[in-house]
Amino acid sequence: MCGIVGYIGKRKAYPVLINGLKRLEYRGYDSAGVALLNDDNELNVYKTKGKVSDLEAYTEDKDVSGTVGIAHTRWATHGEPNTANAHPHISSSGNLAIIHNGIIENYATLKRRLMEKGVEFKSNTDTEVLIQLIEYIQSTKNLDLLTAVRMALHTVIGAYAIAVIDKRNPDQIIAARKSSPLVVGIGEDEFFLGSDASPIIEYTKKVIYLDDKDIAIIHRGEEVKVVDFYNEEMKHDVTEVALDLAQIEKGGYPHFMLKEIFEQPDCLMDCMSGRVNVEANNVVLSAVIDHREQLVNARRFIIVACGTSWHAAQIGKQLLEDICKVPCEVEYASEFRYRNPVINNTDVVIAISQSGETADTLAAVELAKEKGAFIYGICNAIGSSIPRATHTGSYIHVGPEIGVASTKAFTGQVTVLTMLALALGKERGTIDEQKYKDLIKELYDIPEKMKELLKQCDAIRDISQIFTYARNFLYLGRGYNYPVALEGALKLKEISYIHAEGYPAAEMKHGPIALIDEEMPVVVIATKNVLYEKVLSNIQEIKARRARVIALVNEGDETIKRMADMVIELPHTMECLEPLLATIPLQLLAYFIAVCKGKDVDQPRNLAKSVTVE
Ligand code: F6R
């Protein structure tokens, strides 16, 4: 979703801003823009529909001088993606410029009132309403910018991260947030602003994560000051970001997505590091030690999440019920937050989110907290809003995920859920010693097995090339592999724009079988577990209708090899760990089909990496 970058200091602002926008491209956007204050205190605003490279081309012959600026990538909400609606937006007088992430919900009322006062608008955006409101307040009451921003924010309803500059006060940026992330970077005589730390870390590792209703006054040559909406000073620690530049670059891969797929064995090692100990035979999660009572005595788990994280939650449900014998429900965060759910103080709500910023998941956390539940977060982005809103949690530690389609975060989430189930199962006495030991060993071996599996990359690429013609795909799996089928279908949809559905294999007969003919490729996850024979029958039914079957089987499965059109072999593992392996070929299949079709794999159309609005 929209990206924010800001700079004030001793360097030329433009290259820092453009570089920062490129770092934020992964969030998904449709237009980009920049506002700069040059040495004569003139405000130059340039914006274009399209990519950051289009903005660069547009500004080639323009004045891009100056050491203060703000820049933005917009993901359209109010008003179509075009140049007029792109940010920054300027006030009527031309003195103020703003960039904004989020949504101003009462913008229509505010706009009407401002129009009645004679204010004219150039765009259809909610953001322009905010800058006009700030200017209206500032000019009619003769206020400084900070006070005008504070007063305007008291009036608006919605979610936002904003940065505002004023050409009459060129040494200052005012930034504020509510329900949308914002990070201030602190360098030597210079400051940076970002929707996350990625545009900042090549200049400084020192950051302040702003909290909700914080306003930062970033003034050249002074310390950053943070106040709340009532001008009360807020104290903030400066944090050191543990993020390397190499982690947010492609490292020789053609796409971030492919890099992230291949990183998974190492990511899972990092995720398990210090937590899974094969020699000592145990799994330790600090959250389970620190909050043993709430977690071990949970009468019910409710997992809230969206998208891929919701698929991981479906696997988590099976793990928690199998291993801990505690009922577990999985909810779409967007539904949960609005349906007045029954929540007890013996419930533990688990929030899963890669970005830690998903608006619906964050709102679900707040609701569950209000209703007295204990909240455990499973997130990737360190210091993001969801981990800060939960009582405790475990980071998945898979490093930044830049490709919009989630890959390594999914396997990281499933790994944390497995460790959580093991740690709680052991404490609750619901898992027998041998199974506990076997699972720990098997879990620890997964990264090596993933490496073996990744060696089939070329073979999977060859299979993919056959299917670029397809307009629909069906993915089938059972038990632990049903969520894998959902995830495989989602990956294909997201990046290749081929329609795909995931189903529990047995559900096929209750409807989807009507769709099956020679035009419909069917991916079946058919590993040798308790439901193997039943899945075998499904494959026969599909073949009888002449569809092509791509089967994911265990190594050495000759039976399915004879029936299916193509097979991808998976190393053997315990049933509840199969998703960690079975997901990998499906990620690769989606990736190569999308590449063959010439799609923008890392930034698929209409998608945003972190969905910070409803
Ligand atoms: C799928 C994908 C999305 C996210 C969803 C939740 O590839 O990336 O479906 O999984 O938007 O995002 P997080 O996990 O950041 O809450």
XYZ file of C-alpha atoms and ligand atoms in Angstrom:
630
model
C 0.000 0.000 0.000
C 1.121 3.658 -0.320
C 4.719 4.439 0.534
C 6.067 7.521 2.299
C 9.612 8.878 2.177
C 10.918 12.139 3.584
C 14.300 13.768 3.913
C 15.763 16.866 5.531
C 19.508 17.375 5.954
C 22.719 18.150 4.165
C 22.393 15.949 1.064
C 20.424 16.580 -2.080
C 16.986 15.315 -1.131
C 15.891 14.113 -4.577
C 18.185 11.056 -4.954
C 17.413 9.979 -1.371
C 13.689 10.261 -2.032
C 13.774 8.429 -5.371
C 15.952 5.691 -3.922
C 13.555 5.403 -0.993
C 10.520 5.172 -3.274
C 12.227 2.328 -5.147
C 12.765 0.514 -1.862
C 9.054 0.870 -1.178
C 7.915 -0.277 -4.622
C 7.225 -3.718 -3.183
C 4.257 -2.315 -1.254
C 2.281 -1.944 -4.499
C 1.342 1.401 -6.115
C 0.030 3.021 -9.260
C 1.507 6.546 -9.246
C 4.407 8.379 -7.669
C 5.400 11.916 -6.798
C 7.835 14.157 -5.025
C 7.774 17.650 -3.467
C 11.052 19.532 -3.003
C 11.946 22.848 -1.449
C 14.787 24.371 -3.426
C 17.385 26.833 -2.099
C 15.138 29.774 -3.031
C 12.384 28.172 -0.945
C 10.311 27.428 -4.002
C 8.099 24.364 -3.749
C 8.490 22.055 -6.756
C 5.999 19.210 -7.040
C 6.318 16.512 -9.709
C 4.065 13.502 -10.071
C 3.181 10.873 -12.619
C 0.953 7.875 -13.090
C 2.955 4.653 -13.322
C 6.271 3.615 -11.859
C 8.994 5.502 -10.016
C 11.071 5.190 -13.201
C 8.350 7.181 -15.011
C 8.680 9.885 -12.378
C 12.445 9.917 -12.885
C 11.994 10.279 -16.641
C 9.499 13.095 -16.103
C 11.824 15.053 -13.818
C 14.879 14.689 -16.066
C 14.743 18.324 -17.235
C 13.189 19.755 -14.056
C 14.619 21.564 -11.044
C 15.143 18.814 -8.479
C 17.483 20.766 -6.230
C 16.986 21.199 -2.513
C 17.780 19.439 0.726
C 14.212 19.010 1.988
C 11.517 16.911 0.399
C 8.736 14.401 0.706
C 7.825 11.665 -1.752
C 5.090 9.105 -2.178
C 3.916 6.041 -4.028
C 0.117 5.945 -4.203
C -2.162 2.928 -4.212
C -5.484 4.358 -5.329
C -8.370 4.426 -2.872
C -10.279 7.672 -3.514
C -10.105 8.638 -7.172
C -8.580 6.749 -10.060
C -4.823 6.375 -10.502
C -3.860 9.483 -12.474
C -1.497 12.406 -12.154
C -4.024 14.731 -10.503
C -4.765 12.228 -7.775
C -1.117 11.287 -7.203
C 0.626 12.694 -4.109
C 2.033 15.110 -2.977
C -1.010 17.386 -2.882
C -0.567 21.102 -2.450
C -2.795 23.611 -0.690
C -4.600 26.369 -2.635
C -1.972 28.984 -1.761
C 0.811 26.670 -2.946
C 2.570 27.001 0.416
C 1.918 23.529 1.824
C 2.472 20.037 0.447
C 1.327 16.738 1.944
C 1.792 13.018 1.420
C -0.585 10.584 3.068
C -1.090 6.860 3.563
C -4.491 5.663 4.714
C -8.047 6.913 4.365
C -9.799 9.999 5.686
C -13.265 8.579 6.235
C -15.145 11.873 6.747
C -13.469 13.558 3.785
C -16.748 14.130 1.898
C -18.267 16.173 4.741
C -15.057 18.122 5.256
C -14.734 18.770 1.530
C -18.293 20.063 1.302
C -17.694 22.440 4.217
C -14.442 23.704 2.704
C -16.097 24.209 -0.685
C -18.801 26.255 0.993
C -15.985 28.477 2.284
C -14.732 28.876 -1.271
C -11.876 26.349 -1.298
C -11.299 24.812 -4.748
C -10.062 21.260 -5.301
C -7.922 19.835 -8.074
C -8.230 16.110 -7.314
C -10.761 13.545 -6.129
C -8.667 12.476 -3.162
C -9.312 12.512 0.561
C -5.697 13.648 0.993
C -6.227 16.979 -0.750
C -9.092 17.601 1.681
C -6.682 17.212 4.574
C -4.097 19.684 3.252
C -6.808 22.209 2.402
C -8.225 21.800 5.889
C -4.798 22.357 7.437
C -4.332 25.485 5.344
C -7.821 26.759 6.095
C -7.250 26.367 9.842
C -3.761 27.868 9.601
C -4.825 30.926 7.617
C -8.119 31.705 9.320
C -6.700 31.376 12.826
C -3.188 32.590 11.990
C -1.497 29.518 13.473
C 1.877 27.855 13.025
C 1.938 24.647 10.983
C 2.188 22.268 13.945
C -0.875 23.727 15.660
C -2.844 23.728 12.420
C -1.936 20.071 11.800
C -2.908 19.146 15.370
C -6.259 20.895 15.047
C -6.962 19.338 11.668
C -6.199 15.861 13.001
C -8.727 16.393 15.776
C -11.330 16.908 13.053
C -10.549 14.011 10.742
C -11.746 10.450 11.215
C -9.729 7.679 9.657
C -6.327 6.103 9.360
C -3.286 8.024 8.274
C 0.421 8.523 8.173
C 1.226 11.990 6.841
C 4.149 14.276 6.179
C 3.674 18.004 5.558
C 6.102 20.703 4.445
C 5.609 24.473 4.323
C 7.695 26.615 1.973
C 7.583 29.502 4.491
C 9.275 27.271 7.058
C 11.715 25.279 4.913
C 13.688 23.678 7.728
C 10.905 21.503 9.013
C 8.811 18.448 8.220
C 5.760 17.658 10.326
C 4.801 13.973 10.358
C 1.938 12.220 12.125
C 0.360 8.799 12.327
C -2.792 7.012 13.334
C -3.255 3.329 12.420
C -0.701 3.570 9.625
C 3.011 3.015 10.212
C 5.667 5.726 10.165
C 9.350 5.568 11.043
C 11.774 8.482 11.569
C 15.439 7.795 10.765
C 18.086 9.751 12.637
C 21.410 10.394 10.900
C 24.262 12.872 11.431
C 22.624 16.281 10.944
C 19.947 14.703 8.807
C 16.600 12.980 9.212
C 14.632 10.507 7.152
C 11.046 9.422 7.121
C 9.629 6.140 5.852
C 6.501 4.024 5.961
C 8.927 1.361 7.080
C 12.664 1.240 7.667
C 13.616 0.002 4.179
C 14.137 3.459 2.595
C 16.188 4.523 5.603
C 18.632 1.741 6.465
C 21.262 2.533 3.869
C 21.754 5.899 5.557
C 21.189 5.162 9.233
C 20.188 2.283 11.484
C 18.863 4.604 14.199
C 15.099 5.003 14.093
C 12.096 6.074 16.105
C 8.909 4.095 15.493
C 6.063 6.553 15.923
C 3.025 5.414 17.892
C -0.594 6.115 17.145
C -1.517 9.775 17.568
C 2.118 10.862 17.586
C 3.190 13.996 15.738
C 6.907 14.324 14.978
C 8.464 17.733 14.488
C 11.548 17.129 12.387
C 13.592 20.319 12.297
C 16.962 20.801 10.666
C 19.707 21.073 13.283
C 17.455 20.131 16.213
C 16.504 16.885 17.936
C 13.337 15.216 16.750
C 10.479 16.178 19.019
C 7.347 14.041 19.331
C 4.070 15.355 20.745
C 0.543 13.998 20.927
C -2.527 15.658 19.459
C -2.747 17.835 22.605
C 0.858 18.992 22.245
C 2.030 16.904 25.232
C 5.613 15.780 24.653
C 5.953 12.016 24.117
C 9.165 10.188 25.001
C 10.502 7.720 22.465
C 13.547 5.493 22.511
C 15.808 5.523 19.512
C 15.962 1.916 18.255
C 18.709 0.225 16.266
C 17.224 -1.517 13.203
C 18.552 -5.028 12.658
C 18.164 -4.960 8.891
C 20.875 -5.292 6.263
C 20.821 -3.736 2.842
C 21.546 -7.159 1.298
C 18.318 -8.420 2.812
C 16.288 -5.961 0.798
C 18.138 -6.462 -2.508
C 17.700 -9.191 -5.098
C 21.122 -10.764 -4.618
C 21.467 -12.042 -8.189
C 17.951 -13.463 -8.514
C 15.714 -12.097 -11.282
C 12.889 -11.459 -8.813
C 12.487 -11.013 -5.060
C 9.904 -13.786 -5.094
C 12.373 -16.355 -6.423
C 15.017 -15.180 -3.970
C 12.560 -15.503 -1.120
C 11.465 -18.979 -2.204
C 15.100 -20.089 -2.208
C 15.809 -18.415 1.118
C 13.313 -20.619 2.921
C 15.717 -23.284 4.245
C 17.901 -20.577 5.833
C 14.889 -18.624 7.034
C 13.498 -21.628 8.848
C 16.870 -22.261 10.481
C 16.807 -18.643 11.705
C 13.233 -19.057 12.842
C 14.120 -22.161 14.883
C 17.437 -20.851 16.128
C 17.577 -20.763 19.936
C 14.102 -22.271 20.059
C 14.418 -25.858 18.784
C 17.083 -27.926 20.468
C 17.397 -31.438 19.082
C 20.102 -32.560 21.542
C 18.186 -31.397 24.583
C 14.940 -32.546 23.017
C 12.937 -29.436 23.588
C 11.289 -26.420 22.050
C 11.512 -23.158 23.932
C 9.500 -20.074 23.101
C 10.124 -17.157 25.416
C 6.464 -16.137 25.173
C 5.437 -19.523 26.546
C 7.872 -19.158 29.436
C 6.882 -15.574 30.220
C 3.135 -16.092 29.855
C 2.854 -19.754 30.723
C -0.303 -19.418 32.762
C -2.403 -17.636 30.118
C -1.171 -19.790 27.246
C -1.148 -23.223 28.860
C -4.546 -22.734 30.457
C -6.235 -21.399 27.325
C -9.681 -22.938 26.959
C -9.877 -21.982 23.293
C -7.643 -20.496 20.637
C -9.011 -18.120 18.034
C -6.643 -17.306 15.187
C -7.268 -14.094 13.261
C -5.481 -13.328 10.010
C -5.930 -12.442 6.331
C -4.814 -13.990 3.033
C -1.782 -16.218 3.181
C -1.520 -15.733 6.946
C -5.061 -17.097 7.198
C -3.925 -20.207 5.332
C -1.093 -20.656 7.831
C -3.728 -20.257 10.555
C -5.673 -23.187 9.095
C -2.599 -25.363 9.554
C -2.106 -23.904 13.044
C -5.638 -24.948 13.978
C -4.908 -28.552 13.109
C -1.592 -28.476 14.971
C -3.067 -26.935 18.130
C -6.020 -29.316 18.191
C -3.880 -32.398 17.379
C -1.040 -31.667 19.755
C -2.561 -29.540 22.539
C -6.136 -30.840 22.460
C -7.500 -27.316 22.744
C -10.328 -26.227 20.431
C -9.174 -23.704 17.883
C -11.162 -21.490 15.543
C -9.787 -19.618 12.562
C -11.379 -16.346 11.528
C -10.868 -13.857 8.760
C -9.838 -10.781 10.739
C -12.097 -8.619 8.560
C -15.172 -10.660 9.535
C -14.222 -11.178 13.155
C -13.857 -7.455 13.854
C -17.391 -6.637 12.756
C -19.456 -9.570 13.957
C -19.421 -8.979 17.702
C -17.826 -12.360 18.474
C -18.217 -14.086 21.824
C -14.835 -13.890 23.544
C -13.968 -15.002 27.061
C -11.030 -14.128 29.235
C -9.890 -17.754 29.022
C -9.515 -17.402 25.240
C -6.166 -16.825 23.611
C -6.407 -14.912 20.353
C -3.505 -15.513 18.002
C -2.949 -12.795 15.391
C -0.846 -13.787 12.400
C 0.552 -11.133 10.085
C 3.706 -10.906 8.012
C 3.681 -7.106 7.844
C 2.272 -6.595 11.320
C 0.321 -3.701 9.829
C -2.758 -5.286 8.259
C -5.604 -2.977 9.273
C -8.209 -5.716 9.740
C -5.914 -7.916 11.812
C -4.894 -4.976 13.961
C -8.547 -4.065 14.532
C -9.330 -7.709 15.415
C -6.524 -7.615 17.995
C -7.865 -4.412 19.546
C -11.372 -5.847 19.710
C -10.247 -9.122 21.309
C -8.163 -7.172 23.802
C -11.121 -5.008 24.760
C -13.151 -8.153 25.336
C -10.565 -9.522 27.734
C -8.735 -12.152 25.661
C -5.005 -12.721 25.938
C -3.343 -11.867 22.630
C -0.381 -13.647 21.072
C 1.111 -12.284 17.843
C 2.986 -14.138 15.121
C 4.575 -11.470 12.926
C 7.594 -10.838 10.762
C 8.143 -7.066 10.662
C 9.933 -6.197 13.880
C 8.423 -3.292 15.805
C 5.332 -3.112 13.592
C 1.889 -2.237 14.965
C 0.491 -5.725 15.662
C 3.401 -6.966 17.817
C 3.153 -3.710 19.712
C -0.576 -4.190 20.276
C -0.373 -7.803 21.519
C 0.398 -9.084 25.032
C 3.145 -11.349 23.771
C 4.199 -13.218 20.678
C 6.909 -14.777 18.575
C 8.537 -13.214 15.569
C 9.029 -15.544 12.630
C 12.472 -14.059 11.864
C 12.486 -14.766 8.130
C 13.853 -11.347 7.150
C 12.134 -8.733 5.014
C 9.690 -10.146 2.484
C 9.691 -7.846 -0.527
C 7.848 -9.880 -3.184
C 4.179 -8.987 -2.867
C 3.161 -12.647 -2.973
C 3.990 -14.091 0.411
C 6.276 -17.141 0.393
C 8.847 -17.417 3.169
C 6.520 -15.709 5.646
C 4.036 -18.562 5.175
C 6.546 -21.295 5.985
C 7.895 -19.154 8.848
C 4.397 -18.786 10.279
C 3.746 -22.521 10.028
C 7.084 -23.178 11.738
C 6.226 -20.870 14.652
C 2.778 -22.456 14.945
C 4.424 -25.895 15.055
C 6.832 -24.758 17.774
C 3.974 -23.174 19.710
C 1.895 -26.366 19.543
C 4.899 -28.433 20.640
C 5.817 -26.131 23.525
C 2.218 -25.951 24.770
C 1.522 -29.649 24.141
C 4.523 -30.539 26.279
C 3.418 -28.192 29.089
C -0.141 -29.475 28.941
C 0.979 -33.113 28.834
C -1.085 -33.777 25.708
C 1.722 -35.064 23.503
C 3.546 -38.292 24.263
C 7.307 -38.197 24.780
C 8.166 -40.138 21.630
C 5.991 -38.086 19.293
C 7.369 -34.888 20.811
C 10.916 -36.093 20.240
C 10.207 -37.300 16.682
C 8.505 -34.061 15.748
C 11.372 -31.952 17.043
C 13.858 -33.966 15.026
C 11.720 -33.908 11.895
C 11.056 -30.180 12.206
C 14.753 -29.539 12.530
C 15.418 -31.591 9.379
C 12.889 -29.675 7.267
C 15.380 -27.033 5.976
C 17.650 -29.786 4.575
C 14.674 -31.464 2.929
C 13.598 -28.111 1.489
C 17.049 -27.746 -0.071
C 16.640 -31.162 -1.736
C 13.230 -30.172 -2.984
C 14.470 -26.896 -4.421
C 16.786 -28.910 -6.685
C 13.662 -29.756 -8.701
C 13.330 -26.086 -9.648
C 14.203 -26.674 -13.331
C 11.794 -29.578 -13.621
C 9.025 -27.447 -12.127
C 9.869 -24.652 -14.563
C 9.452 -27.136 -17.443
C 6.072 -28.244 -16.116
C 4.980 -24.625 -15.735
C 5.688 -23.834 -19.367
C 3.063 -26.341 -20.438
C 0.312 -24.586 -18.513
C 0.530 -20.955 -19.504
C -2.536 -21.520 -21.738
C -4.759 -22.400 -18.766
C -7.540 -20.052 -17.727
C -8.525 -22.000 -14.626
C -6.747 -24.287 -12.201
C -7.991 -26.525 -9.420
C -5.886 -27.384 -6.366
C -6.883 -30.293 -4.140
C -5.513 -31.477 -0.815
C -6.779 -33.033 2.404
C -6.081 -32.636 6.095
C -2.930 -30.639 6.644
C -2.566 -30.278 2.893
C -5.948 -28.648 2.324
C -4.616 -25.214 3.386
C -1.625 -25.894 1.121
C -4.073 -26.282 -1.798
C -5.645 -22.942 -0.848
C -2.247 -21.302 -0.672
C -1.112 -22.802 -4.015
C -4.255 -21.460 -5.688
C -3.825 -18.018 -4.126
C -0.203 -17.778 -5.322
C -1.233 -18.603 -8.888
C -4.119 -16.107 -8.872
C -2.044 -13.301 -7.439
C 0.847 -13.315 -9.836
C -0.313 -15.016 -13.048
C -3.921 -13.742 -12.967
C -5.140 -17.250 -13.772
C -8.300 -18.113 -11.903
C -7.599 -20.878 -9.402
C -9.520 -22.531 -6.577
C -8.339 -24.650 -3.695
C -10.623 -27.354 -2.316
C -10.508 -30.189 0.165
C -10.186 -33.107 -2.280
C -13.366 -34.828 -1.083
C -15.414 -31.699 -1.747
C -14.697 -32.074 -5.451
C -17.730 -34.293 -5.898
C -19.988 -31.687 -4.326
C -19.667 -29.185 -7.118
C -16.249 -28.437 -8.630
C -16.225 -31.729 -10.555
C -18.686 -30.071 -12.934
C -15.838 -27.840 -14.101
C -13.398 -30.612 -14.844
C -12.581 -31.348 -18.481
C -9.430 -31.552 -20.585
C -8.990 -27.752 -20.290
C -8.700 -27.764 -16.504
C -5.334 -28.644 -14.956
C -5.710 -30.102 -11.474
C -2.934 -29.995 -8.889
C -3.352 -32.738 -6.305
C -1.326 -32.999 -3.121
C -1.262 -36.758 -2.681
C 1.294 -37.628 -0.034
C 1.263 -41.027 1.684
C -0.747 -40.241 4.792
C -3.960 -41.645 6.246
C -6.056 -40.171 3.464
C -3.830 -41.365 0.627
C -6.229 -44.013 -0.729
C -9.074 -41.519 -0.815
C -7.019 -38.963 -2.725
C -6.054 -41.753 -5.129
C -9.741 -42.232 -5.946
C -10.074 -38.493 -6.557
C -7.224 -38.650 -9.079
C -9.006 -41.489 -10.880
C -12.173 -39.443 -11.040
C -10.275 -36.494 -12.479
C -8.485 -38.631 -15.065
C -11.820 -40.154 -16.102
C -12.796 -36.612 -17.127
C -9.578 -36.208 -19.138
C -8.118 -33.342 -17.067
C -4.360 -33.137 -16.676
C -3.137 -33.955 -13.193
C -0.013 -32.545 -11.607
C 0.497 -34.618 -8.480
C 2.684 -33.867 -5.486
C 3.713 -37.284 -4.202
C 6.221 -38.791 -1.820
C 9.512 -39.953 -3.285
C 9.144 -43.392 -4.855
C 5.353 -43.363 -5.266
C 5.025 -45.475 -8.428
C 1.240 -45.825 -8.204
C 0.463 -42.173 -8.718
C 3.281 -41.797 -11.226
C 1.339 -44.174 -13.474
C -1.903 -42.250 -13.094
C -0.866 -38.595 -13.109
C 0.402 -36.606 -16.089
C 3.219 -35.065 -14.091
C 4.568 -35.680 -10.648
C 6.680 -33.627 -8.294
C 8.314 -35.720 -5.605
C 8.440 -34.555 -1.997
C 10.822 -35.910 0.649
C 9.116 -37.963 3.355
C 8.241 -36.260 6.620
C 5.626 -36.466 9.360
C 2.128 -35.626 8.237
C 1.727 -32.374 10.176
C 4.988 -31.053 8.697
C 4.104 -31.864 5.088
C 2.801 -28.335 4.383
C 6.310 -26.983 4.914
C 7.499 -29.056 1.970
C 4.412 -29.268 -0.239
C 4.091 -25.472 -0.416
C 7.470 -25.001 -2.084
C 6.706 -26.582 -5.497
C 3.408 -24.715 -5.601
C 5.207 -21.419 -5.041
C 7.607 -22.311 -7.861
C 4.794 -23.445 -10.162
C 2.961 -20.120 -9.725
C 6.200 -18.174 -10.107
C 7.258 -19.834 -13.373
C 3.778 -19.705 -14.914
C 3.651 -15.967 -14.159
C 7.159 -15.413 -15.555
C 6.273 -17.361 -18.723
C 3.224 -15.170 -19.137
C 5.406 -12.078 -18.772
C 3.710 -10.840 -15.607
C 5.194 -8.456 -13.054
C 5.821 -11.135 -10.433
C 7.067 -8.938 -7.614
C 4.455 -6.230 -8.025
C 1.289 -7.838 -9.336
C -1.471 -5.504 -10.453
C -3.840 -4.113 -7.816
C -2.067 -5.820 -4.927
C -0.403 -4.170 -1.974
C 2.160 -5.761 0.280
C 0.801 -4.369 3.456
C -2.895 -3.663 3.514
C -3.101 -0.768 5.937
C -6.637 0.247 4.999
C -9.856 -1.737 5.188
C -0.641 -13.303 -0.301
C -0.464 -12.128 0.480
C -1.642 -11.571 1.209
C -1.263 -11.379 2.679
C -2.395 -10.693 3.433
C -2.084 -10.561 4.913
O 0.502 -13.641 -1.000
O 0.598 -11.605 0.571
O -2.748 -12.398 1.094
O -0.976 -12.623 3.228
O -2.627 -9.417 2.903
O -0.932 -9.824 5.115
P -0.150 -9.869 6.478
O 0.350 -11.250 6.677
O 0.948 -8.868 6.320
O -1.133 -9.493 7.541
